[in-house]
PDB file of C-alpha atoms and ligand atoms in Angstrom:
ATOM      1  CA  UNK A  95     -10.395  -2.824  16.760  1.00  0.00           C
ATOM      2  CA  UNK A  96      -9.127  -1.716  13.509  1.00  0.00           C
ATOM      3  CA  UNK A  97      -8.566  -4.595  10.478  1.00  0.00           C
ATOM      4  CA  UNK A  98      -4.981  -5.278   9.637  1.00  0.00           C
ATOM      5  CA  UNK A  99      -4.265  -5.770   5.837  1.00  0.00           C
ATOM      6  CA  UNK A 100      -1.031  -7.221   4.118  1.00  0.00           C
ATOM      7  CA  UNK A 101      -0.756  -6.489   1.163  1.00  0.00           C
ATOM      8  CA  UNK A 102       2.173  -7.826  -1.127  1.00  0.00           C
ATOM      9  CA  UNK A 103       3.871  -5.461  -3.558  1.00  0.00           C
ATOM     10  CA  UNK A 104       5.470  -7.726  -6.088  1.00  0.00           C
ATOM     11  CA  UNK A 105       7.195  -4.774  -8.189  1.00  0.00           C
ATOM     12  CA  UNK A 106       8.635  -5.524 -11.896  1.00  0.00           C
ATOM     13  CA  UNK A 107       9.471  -8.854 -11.015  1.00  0.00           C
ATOM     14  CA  UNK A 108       8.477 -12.902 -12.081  1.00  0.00           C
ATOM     15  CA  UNK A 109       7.460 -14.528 -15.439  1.00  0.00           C
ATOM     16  CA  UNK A 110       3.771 -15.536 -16.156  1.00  0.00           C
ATOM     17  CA  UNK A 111       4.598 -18.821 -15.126  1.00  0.00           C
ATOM     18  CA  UNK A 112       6.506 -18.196 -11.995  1.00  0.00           C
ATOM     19  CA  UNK A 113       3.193 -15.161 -11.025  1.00  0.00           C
ATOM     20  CA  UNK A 114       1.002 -18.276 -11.220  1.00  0.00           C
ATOM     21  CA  UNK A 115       2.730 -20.410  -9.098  1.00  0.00           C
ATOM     22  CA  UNK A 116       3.377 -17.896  -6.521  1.00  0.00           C
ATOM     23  CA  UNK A 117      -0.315 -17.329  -6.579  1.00  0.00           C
ATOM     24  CA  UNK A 118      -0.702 -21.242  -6.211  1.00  0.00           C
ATOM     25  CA  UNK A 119       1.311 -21.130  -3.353  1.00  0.00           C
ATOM     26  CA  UNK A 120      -0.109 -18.350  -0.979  1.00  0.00           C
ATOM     27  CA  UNK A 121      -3.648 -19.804  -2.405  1.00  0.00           C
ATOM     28  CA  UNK A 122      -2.790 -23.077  -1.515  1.00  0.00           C
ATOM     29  CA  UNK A 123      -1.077 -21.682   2.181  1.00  0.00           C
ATOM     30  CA  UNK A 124      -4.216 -19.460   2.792  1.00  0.00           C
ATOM     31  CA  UNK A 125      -6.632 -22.460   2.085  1.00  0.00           C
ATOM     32  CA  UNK A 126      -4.696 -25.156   4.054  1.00  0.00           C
ATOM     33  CA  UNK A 127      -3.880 -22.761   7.082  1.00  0.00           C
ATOM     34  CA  UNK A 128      -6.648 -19.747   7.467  1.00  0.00           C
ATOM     35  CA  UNK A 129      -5.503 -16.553   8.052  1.00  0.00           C
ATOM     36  CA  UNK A 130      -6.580 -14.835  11.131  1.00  0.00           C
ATOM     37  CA  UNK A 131     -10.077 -13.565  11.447  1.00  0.00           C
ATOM     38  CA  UNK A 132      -8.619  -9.736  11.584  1.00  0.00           C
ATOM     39  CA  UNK A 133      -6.539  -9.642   8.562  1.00  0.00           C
ATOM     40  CA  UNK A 134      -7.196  -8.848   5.194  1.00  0.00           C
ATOM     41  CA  UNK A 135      -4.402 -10.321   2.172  1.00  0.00           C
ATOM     42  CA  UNK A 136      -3.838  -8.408  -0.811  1.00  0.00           C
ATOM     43  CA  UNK A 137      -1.287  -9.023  -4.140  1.00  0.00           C
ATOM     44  CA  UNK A 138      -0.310  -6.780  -5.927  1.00  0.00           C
ATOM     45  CA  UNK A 139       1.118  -8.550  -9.309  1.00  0.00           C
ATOM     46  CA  UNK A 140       2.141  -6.887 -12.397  1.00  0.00           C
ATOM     47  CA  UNK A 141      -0.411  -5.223 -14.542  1.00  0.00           C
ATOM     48  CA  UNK A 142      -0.287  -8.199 -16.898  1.00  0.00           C
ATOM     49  CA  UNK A 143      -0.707 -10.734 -13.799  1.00  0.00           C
ATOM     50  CA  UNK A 144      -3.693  -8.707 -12.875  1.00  0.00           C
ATOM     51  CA  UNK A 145      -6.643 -10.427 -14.453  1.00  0.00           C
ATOM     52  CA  UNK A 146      -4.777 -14.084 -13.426  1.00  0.00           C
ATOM     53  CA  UNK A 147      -4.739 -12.962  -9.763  1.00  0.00           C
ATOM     54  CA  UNK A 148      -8.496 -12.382  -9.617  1.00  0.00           C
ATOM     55  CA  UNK A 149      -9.518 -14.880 -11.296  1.00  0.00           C
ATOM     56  CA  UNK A 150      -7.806 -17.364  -9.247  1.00  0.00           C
ATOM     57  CA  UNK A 151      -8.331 -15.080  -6.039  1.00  0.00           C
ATOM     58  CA  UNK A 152     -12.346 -15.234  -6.953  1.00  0.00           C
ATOM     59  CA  UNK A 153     -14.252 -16.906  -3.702  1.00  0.00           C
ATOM     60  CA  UNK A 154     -11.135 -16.780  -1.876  1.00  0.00           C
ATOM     61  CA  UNK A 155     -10.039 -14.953   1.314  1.00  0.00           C
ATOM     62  CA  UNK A 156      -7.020 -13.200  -1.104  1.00  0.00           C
ATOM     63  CA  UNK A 157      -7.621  -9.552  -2.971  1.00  0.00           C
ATOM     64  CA  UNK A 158      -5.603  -7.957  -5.448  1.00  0.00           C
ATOM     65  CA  UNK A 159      -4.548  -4.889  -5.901  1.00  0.00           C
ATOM     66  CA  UNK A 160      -2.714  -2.690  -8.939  1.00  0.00           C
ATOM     67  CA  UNK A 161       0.638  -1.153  -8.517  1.00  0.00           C
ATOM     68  CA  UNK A 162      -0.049   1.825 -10.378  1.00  0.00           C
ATOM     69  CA  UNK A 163      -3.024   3.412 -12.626  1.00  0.00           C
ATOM     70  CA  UNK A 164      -3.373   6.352 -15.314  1.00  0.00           C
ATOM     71  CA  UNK A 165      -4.867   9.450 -14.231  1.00  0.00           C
ATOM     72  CA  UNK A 166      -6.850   9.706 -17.059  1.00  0.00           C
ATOM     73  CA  UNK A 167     -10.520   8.062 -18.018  1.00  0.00           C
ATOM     74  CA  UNK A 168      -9.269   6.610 -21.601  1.00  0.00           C
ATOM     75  CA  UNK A 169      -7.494   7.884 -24.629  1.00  0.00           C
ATOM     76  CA  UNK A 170      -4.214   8.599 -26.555  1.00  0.00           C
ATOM     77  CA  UNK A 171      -2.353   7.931 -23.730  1.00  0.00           C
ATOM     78  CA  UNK A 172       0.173   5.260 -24.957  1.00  0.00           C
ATOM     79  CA  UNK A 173       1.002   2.405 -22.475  1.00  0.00           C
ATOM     80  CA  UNK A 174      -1.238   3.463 -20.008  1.00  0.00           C
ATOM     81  CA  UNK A 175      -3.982   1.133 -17.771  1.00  0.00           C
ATOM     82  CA  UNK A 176      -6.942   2.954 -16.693  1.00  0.00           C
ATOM     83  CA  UNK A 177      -8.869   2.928 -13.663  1.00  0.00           C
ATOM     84  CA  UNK A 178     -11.855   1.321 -15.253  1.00  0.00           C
ATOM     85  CA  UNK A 179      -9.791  -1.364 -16.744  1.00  0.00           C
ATOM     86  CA  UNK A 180      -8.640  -2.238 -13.139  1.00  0.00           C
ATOM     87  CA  UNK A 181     -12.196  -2.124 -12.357  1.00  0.00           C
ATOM     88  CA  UNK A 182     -13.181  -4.672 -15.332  1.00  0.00           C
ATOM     89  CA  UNK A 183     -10.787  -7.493 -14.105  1.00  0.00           C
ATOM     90  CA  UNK A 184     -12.409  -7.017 -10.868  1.00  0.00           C
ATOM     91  CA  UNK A 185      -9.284  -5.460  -8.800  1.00  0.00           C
ATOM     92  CA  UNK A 186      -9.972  -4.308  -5.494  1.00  0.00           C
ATOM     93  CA  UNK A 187      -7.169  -1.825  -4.418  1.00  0.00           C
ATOM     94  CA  UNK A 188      -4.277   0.019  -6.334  1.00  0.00           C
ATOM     95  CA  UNK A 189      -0.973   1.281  -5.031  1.00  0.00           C
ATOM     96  CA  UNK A 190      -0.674   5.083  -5.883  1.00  0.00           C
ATOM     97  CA  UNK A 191       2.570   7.635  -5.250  1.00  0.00           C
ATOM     98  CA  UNK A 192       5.693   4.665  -4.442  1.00  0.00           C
ATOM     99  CA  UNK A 193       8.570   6.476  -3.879  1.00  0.00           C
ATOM    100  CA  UNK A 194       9.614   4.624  -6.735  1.00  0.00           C
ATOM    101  CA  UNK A 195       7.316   6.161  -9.489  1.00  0.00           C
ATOM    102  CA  UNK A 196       7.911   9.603  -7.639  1.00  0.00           C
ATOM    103  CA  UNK A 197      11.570   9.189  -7.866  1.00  0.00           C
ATOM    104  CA  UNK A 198      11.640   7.230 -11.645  1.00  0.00           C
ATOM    105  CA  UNK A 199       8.150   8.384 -13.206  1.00  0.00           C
ATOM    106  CA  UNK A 200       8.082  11.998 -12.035  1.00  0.00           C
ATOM    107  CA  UNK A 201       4.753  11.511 -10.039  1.00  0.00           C
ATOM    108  CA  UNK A 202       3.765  14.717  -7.906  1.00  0.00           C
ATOM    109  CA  UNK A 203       1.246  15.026  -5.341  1.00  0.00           C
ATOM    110  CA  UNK A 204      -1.136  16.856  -8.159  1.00  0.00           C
ATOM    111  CA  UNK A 205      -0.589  13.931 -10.042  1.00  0.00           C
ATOM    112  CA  UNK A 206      -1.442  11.224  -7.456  1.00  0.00           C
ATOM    113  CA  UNK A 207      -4.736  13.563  -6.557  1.00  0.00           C
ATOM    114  CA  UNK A 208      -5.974  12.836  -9.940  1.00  0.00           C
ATOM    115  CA  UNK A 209      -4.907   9.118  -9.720  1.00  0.00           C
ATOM    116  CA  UNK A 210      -6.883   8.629  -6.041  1.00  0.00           C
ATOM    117  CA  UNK A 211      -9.631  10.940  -7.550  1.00  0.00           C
ATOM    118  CA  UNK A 212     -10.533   8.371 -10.529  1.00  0.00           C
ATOM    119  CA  UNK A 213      -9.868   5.091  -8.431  1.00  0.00           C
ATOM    120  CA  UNK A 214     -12.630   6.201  -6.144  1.00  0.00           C
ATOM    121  CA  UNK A 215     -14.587   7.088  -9.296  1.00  0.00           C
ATOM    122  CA  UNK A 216     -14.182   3.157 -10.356  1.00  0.00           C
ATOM    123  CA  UNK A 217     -14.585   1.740  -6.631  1.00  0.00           C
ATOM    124  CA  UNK A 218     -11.040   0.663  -6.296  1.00  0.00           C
ATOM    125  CA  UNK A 219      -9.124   1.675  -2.673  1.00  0.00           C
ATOM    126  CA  UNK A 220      -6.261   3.809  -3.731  1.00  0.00           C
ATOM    127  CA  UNK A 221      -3.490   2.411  -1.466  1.00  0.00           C
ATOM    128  CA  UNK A 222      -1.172   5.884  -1.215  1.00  0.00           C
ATOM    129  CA  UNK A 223       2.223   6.029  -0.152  1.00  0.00           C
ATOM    130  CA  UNK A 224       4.045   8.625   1.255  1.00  0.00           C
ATOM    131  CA  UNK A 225       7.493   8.798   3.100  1.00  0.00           C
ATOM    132  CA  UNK A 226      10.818  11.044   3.636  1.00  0.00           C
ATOM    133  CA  UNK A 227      14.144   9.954   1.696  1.00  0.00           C
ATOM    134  CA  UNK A 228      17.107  10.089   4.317  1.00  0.00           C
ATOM    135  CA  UNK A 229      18.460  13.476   3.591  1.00  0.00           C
ATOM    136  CA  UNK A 230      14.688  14.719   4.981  1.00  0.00           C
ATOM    137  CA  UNK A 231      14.586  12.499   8.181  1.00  0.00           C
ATOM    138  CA  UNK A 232      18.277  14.027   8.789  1.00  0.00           C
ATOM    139  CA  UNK A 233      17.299  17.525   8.264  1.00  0.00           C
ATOM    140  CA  UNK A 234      14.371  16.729  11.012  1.00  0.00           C
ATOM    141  CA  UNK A 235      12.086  17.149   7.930  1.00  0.00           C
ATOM    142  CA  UNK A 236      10.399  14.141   7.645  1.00  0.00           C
ATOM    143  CA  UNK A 237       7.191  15.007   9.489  1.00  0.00           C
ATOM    144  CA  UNK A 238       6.879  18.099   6.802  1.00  0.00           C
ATOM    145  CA  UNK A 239       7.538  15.895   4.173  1.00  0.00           C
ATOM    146  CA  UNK A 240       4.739  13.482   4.663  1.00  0.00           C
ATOM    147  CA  UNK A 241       2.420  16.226   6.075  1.00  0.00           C
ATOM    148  CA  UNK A 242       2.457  18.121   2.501  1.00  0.00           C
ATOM    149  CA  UNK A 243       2.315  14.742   0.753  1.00  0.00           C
ATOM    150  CA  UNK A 244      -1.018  14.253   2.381  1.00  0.00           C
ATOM    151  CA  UNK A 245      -2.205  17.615   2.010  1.00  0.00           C
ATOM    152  CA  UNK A 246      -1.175  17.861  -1.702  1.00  0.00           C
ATOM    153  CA  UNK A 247      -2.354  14.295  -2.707  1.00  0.00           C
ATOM    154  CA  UNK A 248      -5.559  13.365  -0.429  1.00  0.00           C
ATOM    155  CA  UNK A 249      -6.586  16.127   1.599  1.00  0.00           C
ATOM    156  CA  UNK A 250      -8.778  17.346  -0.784  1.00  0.00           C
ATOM    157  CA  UNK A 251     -11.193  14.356  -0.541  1.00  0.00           C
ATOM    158  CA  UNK A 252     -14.682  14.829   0.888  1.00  0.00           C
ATOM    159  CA  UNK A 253     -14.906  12.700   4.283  1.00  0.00           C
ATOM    160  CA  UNK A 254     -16.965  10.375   2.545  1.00  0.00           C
ATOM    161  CA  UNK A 255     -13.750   9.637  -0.112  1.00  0.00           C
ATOM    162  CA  UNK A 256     -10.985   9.928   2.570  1.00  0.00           C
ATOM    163  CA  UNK A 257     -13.000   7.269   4.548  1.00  0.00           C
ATOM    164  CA  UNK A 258     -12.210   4.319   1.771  1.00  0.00           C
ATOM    165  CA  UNK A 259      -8.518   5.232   1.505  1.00  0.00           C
ATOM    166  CA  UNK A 260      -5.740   2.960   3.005  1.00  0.00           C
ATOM    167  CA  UNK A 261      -2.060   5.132   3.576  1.00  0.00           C
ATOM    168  CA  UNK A 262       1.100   3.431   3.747  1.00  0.00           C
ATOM    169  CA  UNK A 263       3.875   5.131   5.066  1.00  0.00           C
ATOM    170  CA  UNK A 264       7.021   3.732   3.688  1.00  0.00           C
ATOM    171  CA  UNK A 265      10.341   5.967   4.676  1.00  0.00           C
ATOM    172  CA  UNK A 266      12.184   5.934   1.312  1.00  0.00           C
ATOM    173  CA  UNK A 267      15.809   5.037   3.267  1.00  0.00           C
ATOM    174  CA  UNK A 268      14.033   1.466   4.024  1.00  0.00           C
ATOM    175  CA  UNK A 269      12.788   0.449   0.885  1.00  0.00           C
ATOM    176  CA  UNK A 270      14.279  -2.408  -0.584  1.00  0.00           C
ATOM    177  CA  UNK A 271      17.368  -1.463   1.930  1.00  0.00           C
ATOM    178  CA  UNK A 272      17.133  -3.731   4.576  1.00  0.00           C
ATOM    179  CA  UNK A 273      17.218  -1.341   6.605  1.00  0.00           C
ATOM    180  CA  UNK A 274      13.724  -1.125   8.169  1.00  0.00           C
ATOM    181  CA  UNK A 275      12.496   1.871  10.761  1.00  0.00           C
ATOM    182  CA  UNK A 276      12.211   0.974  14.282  1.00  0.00           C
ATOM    183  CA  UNK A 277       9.325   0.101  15.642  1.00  0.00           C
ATOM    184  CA  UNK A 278       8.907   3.720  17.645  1.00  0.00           C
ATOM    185  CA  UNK A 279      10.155   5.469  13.994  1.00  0.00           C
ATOM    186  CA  UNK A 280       7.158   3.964  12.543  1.00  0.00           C
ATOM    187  CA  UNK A 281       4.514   4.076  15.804  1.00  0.00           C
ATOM    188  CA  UNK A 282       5.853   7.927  15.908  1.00  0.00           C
ATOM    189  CA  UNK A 283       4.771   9.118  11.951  1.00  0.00           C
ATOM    190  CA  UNK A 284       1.657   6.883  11.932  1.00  0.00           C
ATOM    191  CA  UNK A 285       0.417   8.731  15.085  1.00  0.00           C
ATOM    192  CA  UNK A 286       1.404  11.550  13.460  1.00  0.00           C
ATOM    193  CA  UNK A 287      -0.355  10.599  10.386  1.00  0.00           C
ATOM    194  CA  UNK A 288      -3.307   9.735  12.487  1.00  0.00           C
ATOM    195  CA  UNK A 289      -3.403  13.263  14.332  1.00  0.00           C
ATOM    196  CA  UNK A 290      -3.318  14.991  10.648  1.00  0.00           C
ATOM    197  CA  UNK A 291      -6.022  13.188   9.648  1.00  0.00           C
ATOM    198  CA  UNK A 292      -8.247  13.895  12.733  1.00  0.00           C
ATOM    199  CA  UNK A 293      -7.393  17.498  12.397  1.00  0.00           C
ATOM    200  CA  UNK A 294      -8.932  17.477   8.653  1.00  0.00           C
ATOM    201  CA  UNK A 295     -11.517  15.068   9.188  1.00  0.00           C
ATOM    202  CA  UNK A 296     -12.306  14.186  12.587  1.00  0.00           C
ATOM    203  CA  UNK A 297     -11.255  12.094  15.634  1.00  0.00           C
ATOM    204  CA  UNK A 298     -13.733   8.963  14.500  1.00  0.00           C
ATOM    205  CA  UNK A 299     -12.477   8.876  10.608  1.00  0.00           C
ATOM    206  CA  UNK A 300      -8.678   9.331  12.238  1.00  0.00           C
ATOM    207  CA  UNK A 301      -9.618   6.310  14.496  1.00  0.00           C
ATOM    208  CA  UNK A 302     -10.850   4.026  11.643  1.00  0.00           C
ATOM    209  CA  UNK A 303      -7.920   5.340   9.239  1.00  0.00           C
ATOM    210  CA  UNK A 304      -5.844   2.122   8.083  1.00  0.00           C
ATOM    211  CA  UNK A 305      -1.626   3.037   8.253  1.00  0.00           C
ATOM    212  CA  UNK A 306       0.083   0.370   6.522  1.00  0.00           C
ATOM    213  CA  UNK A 307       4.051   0.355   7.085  1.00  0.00           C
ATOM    214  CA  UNK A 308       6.121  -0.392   4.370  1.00  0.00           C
ATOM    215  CA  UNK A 309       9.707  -0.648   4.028  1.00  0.00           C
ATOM    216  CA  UNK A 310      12.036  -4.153   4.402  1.00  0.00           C
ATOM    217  CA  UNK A 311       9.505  -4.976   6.161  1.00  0.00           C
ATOM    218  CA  UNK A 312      10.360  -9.259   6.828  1.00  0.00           C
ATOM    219  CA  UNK A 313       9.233 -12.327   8.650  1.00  0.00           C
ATOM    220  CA  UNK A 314      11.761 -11.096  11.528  1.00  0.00           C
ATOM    221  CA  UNK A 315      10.374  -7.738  12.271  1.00  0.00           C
ATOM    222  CA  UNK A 316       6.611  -7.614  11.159  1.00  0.00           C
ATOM    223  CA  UNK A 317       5.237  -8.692  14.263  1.00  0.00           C
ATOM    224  CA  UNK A 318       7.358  -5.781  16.377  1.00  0.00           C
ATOM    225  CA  UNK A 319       6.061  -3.088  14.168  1.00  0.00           C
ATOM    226  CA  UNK A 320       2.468  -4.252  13.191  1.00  0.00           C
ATOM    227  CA  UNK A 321       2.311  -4.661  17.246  1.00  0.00           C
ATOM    228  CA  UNK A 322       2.600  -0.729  17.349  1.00  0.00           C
ATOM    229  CA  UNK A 323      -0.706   0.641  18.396  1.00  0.00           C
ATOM    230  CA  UNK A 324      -0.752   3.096  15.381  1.00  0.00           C
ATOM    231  CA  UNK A 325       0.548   0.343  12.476  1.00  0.00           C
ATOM    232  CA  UNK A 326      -1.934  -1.474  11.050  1.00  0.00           C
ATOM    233  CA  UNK A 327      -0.084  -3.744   9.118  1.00  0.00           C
ATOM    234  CA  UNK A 328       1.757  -3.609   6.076  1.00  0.00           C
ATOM    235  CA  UNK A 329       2.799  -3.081   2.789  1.00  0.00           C
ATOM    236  CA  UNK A 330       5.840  -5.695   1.777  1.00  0.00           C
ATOM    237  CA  UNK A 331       8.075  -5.739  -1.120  1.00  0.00           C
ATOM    238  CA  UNK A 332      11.054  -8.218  -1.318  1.00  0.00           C
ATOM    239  CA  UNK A 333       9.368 -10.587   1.300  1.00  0.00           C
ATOM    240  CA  UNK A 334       6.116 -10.997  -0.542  1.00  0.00           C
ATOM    241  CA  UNK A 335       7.985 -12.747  -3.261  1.00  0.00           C
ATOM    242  CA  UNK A 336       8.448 -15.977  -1.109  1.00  0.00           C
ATOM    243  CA  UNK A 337       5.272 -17.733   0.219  1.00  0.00           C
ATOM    244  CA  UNK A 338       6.933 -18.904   3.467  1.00  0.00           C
ATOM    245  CA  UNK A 339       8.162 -15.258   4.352  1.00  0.00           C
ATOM    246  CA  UNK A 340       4.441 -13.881   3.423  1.00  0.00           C
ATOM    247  CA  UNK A 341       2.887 -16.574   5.640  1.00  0.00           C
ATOM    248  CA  UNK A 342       4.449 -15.931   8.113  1.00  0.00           C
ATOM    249  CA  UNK A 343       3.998 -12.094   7.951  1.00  0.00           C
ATOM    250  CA  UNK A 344       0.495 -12.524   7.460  1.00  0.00           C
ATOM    251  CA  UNK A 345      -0.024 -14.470  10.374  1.00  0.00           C
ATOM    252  CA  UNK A 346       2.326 -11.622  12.428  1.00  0.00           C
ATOM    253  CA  UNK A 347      -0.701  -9.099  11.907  1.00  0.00           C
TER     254      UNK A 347
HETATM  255  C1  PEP B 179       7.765  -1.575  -1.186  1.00  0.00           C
HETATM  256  O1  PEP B 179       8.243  -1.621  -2.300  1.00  0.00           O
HETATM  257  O2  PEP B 179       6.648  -1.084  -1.010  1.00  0.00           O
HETATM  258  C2  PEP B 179       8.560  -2.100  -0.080  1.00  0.00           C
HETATM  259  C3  PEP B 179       8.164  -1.859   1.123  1.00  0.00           C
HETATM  260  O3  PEP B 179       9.684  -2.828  -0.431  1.00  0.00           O
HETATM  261  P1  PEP B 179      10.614  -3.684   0.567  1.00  0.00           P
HETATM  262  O4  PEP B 179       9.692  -4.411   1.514  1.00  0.00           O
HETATM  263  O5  PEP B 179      11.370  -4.600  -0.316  1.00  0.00           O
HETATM  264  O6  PEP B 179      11.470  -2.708   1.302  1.00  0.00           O
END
């Protein structure tokens, strides 16, 4: 059976003060609770949180990821964080390609190639995220759409590579929306996903392949579509921000 992971993307949000006690709190739920024996917990703080996250995290069932890194090694390159600065404070994964930074920050697939390429380099799991906006899924496009952001952004990694990677497939229409997919919406693109990747790879790396779903994703309706045979959990934005909603998504995996 495949590991489920939940991993929390907190976005621009919370003060230094309010990051730490969130952390206290899904520390402090984690500890007094357990999670189950299957599931894996990532956060995925602010860049400046990042360094408080492991620390506390260290010893503790809870990893941390980054939401975004520079594709370059180091440099003039104003205002970026580098992949071996991620690697420094110890973070395990990093978020790569949100619809967000494509639709705000310009990122292509070229881009997020680079990005997964020097993640890998520093032993971080590139978490990458594709999805259709609306317009695509009503054009009957949105199967395209994800298929050429796979081929464009990871494709080119060696089976070895690919093998590390975790995808997240969050349709762009059900990010921070409320409006989430169904659970056959999702169960039909991960499959989907999963058959792409067995054609490039193979069947076993296809089968061991981690699909995360993200997109208002909630305590109401994780445990409908991380039930999906093809879903292996998720990849939660506005219900990661309060402990009782993560807990109880966690414990839906
Ligand atoms: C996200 O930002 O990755 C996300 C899935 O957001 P939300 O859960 O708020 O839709």
């Amino acid at each position: 059976m495949r590991r489920k992971i939940v991993a929390g993307n907190w976005k621009m949000n919370m003060r230094f003060s309010e990051a730490d006690d969130l952390l206290t709190l899904i520390l402090d739920d984690i500890e007094n609770k357990g999670i189950p024996e299957h599931v894996d917990v990532v956060v995925c703080p602010p860049a400046l949180y990042l360094e408080l996250a492991t620390d506390m995290a260290l010893g503790k069932p809870l990893l941390v990821g980054a939401q975004n890194v520079g594709a370059y090694e180091s440099g003039a390159y104003t205002g970026e964080i580098s992949a071996g600065m991620l690697e420094s404070v110890e973070v395990d994964y990093c978020i790569i390609g949100h619809s967000e930074r494509r639709q705000y920050f310009y990122e292509s697939n070229a881009d997020l190639a680079k990005k997964t390429d020097i993640l890998l380099k520093h032993g971080i799991i590139p978490i990458f995220c594709c999805g259709e906006l609306l317009d695509d899924r009503e054009d009957d496009m949105h199967m395209e759409v994800v298929s050429t952001q796979l081929e464009e952004g990871l494709f080119h990694l060696e089976e070895s590579d690919f093998s590390k990677v975790l995808i997240a497939y969050e349709p762009v229409w059900a990010i921070g929306t409320g409006k989430t997919a169904t659970p056959e919406q999702a169960q039909e693109m991960h499959a989907f996903i999963r058959a792409l990747v067995a054609k490039k790879y193979s069947k076993q790396i296809a089968d061991e392949c981690l699909i995360l779903y993200g997109g208002s994703c909630n305590a109401g309706n994780a445990k409908e579509l991380f039930s999906q045979e093809d879903v292996d959990g998720g990849l939660i934005g506005g219900a990661s921000l309060k402990v009782e909603d993560f807990a109880t998504i966690i414990r839906s995996a």
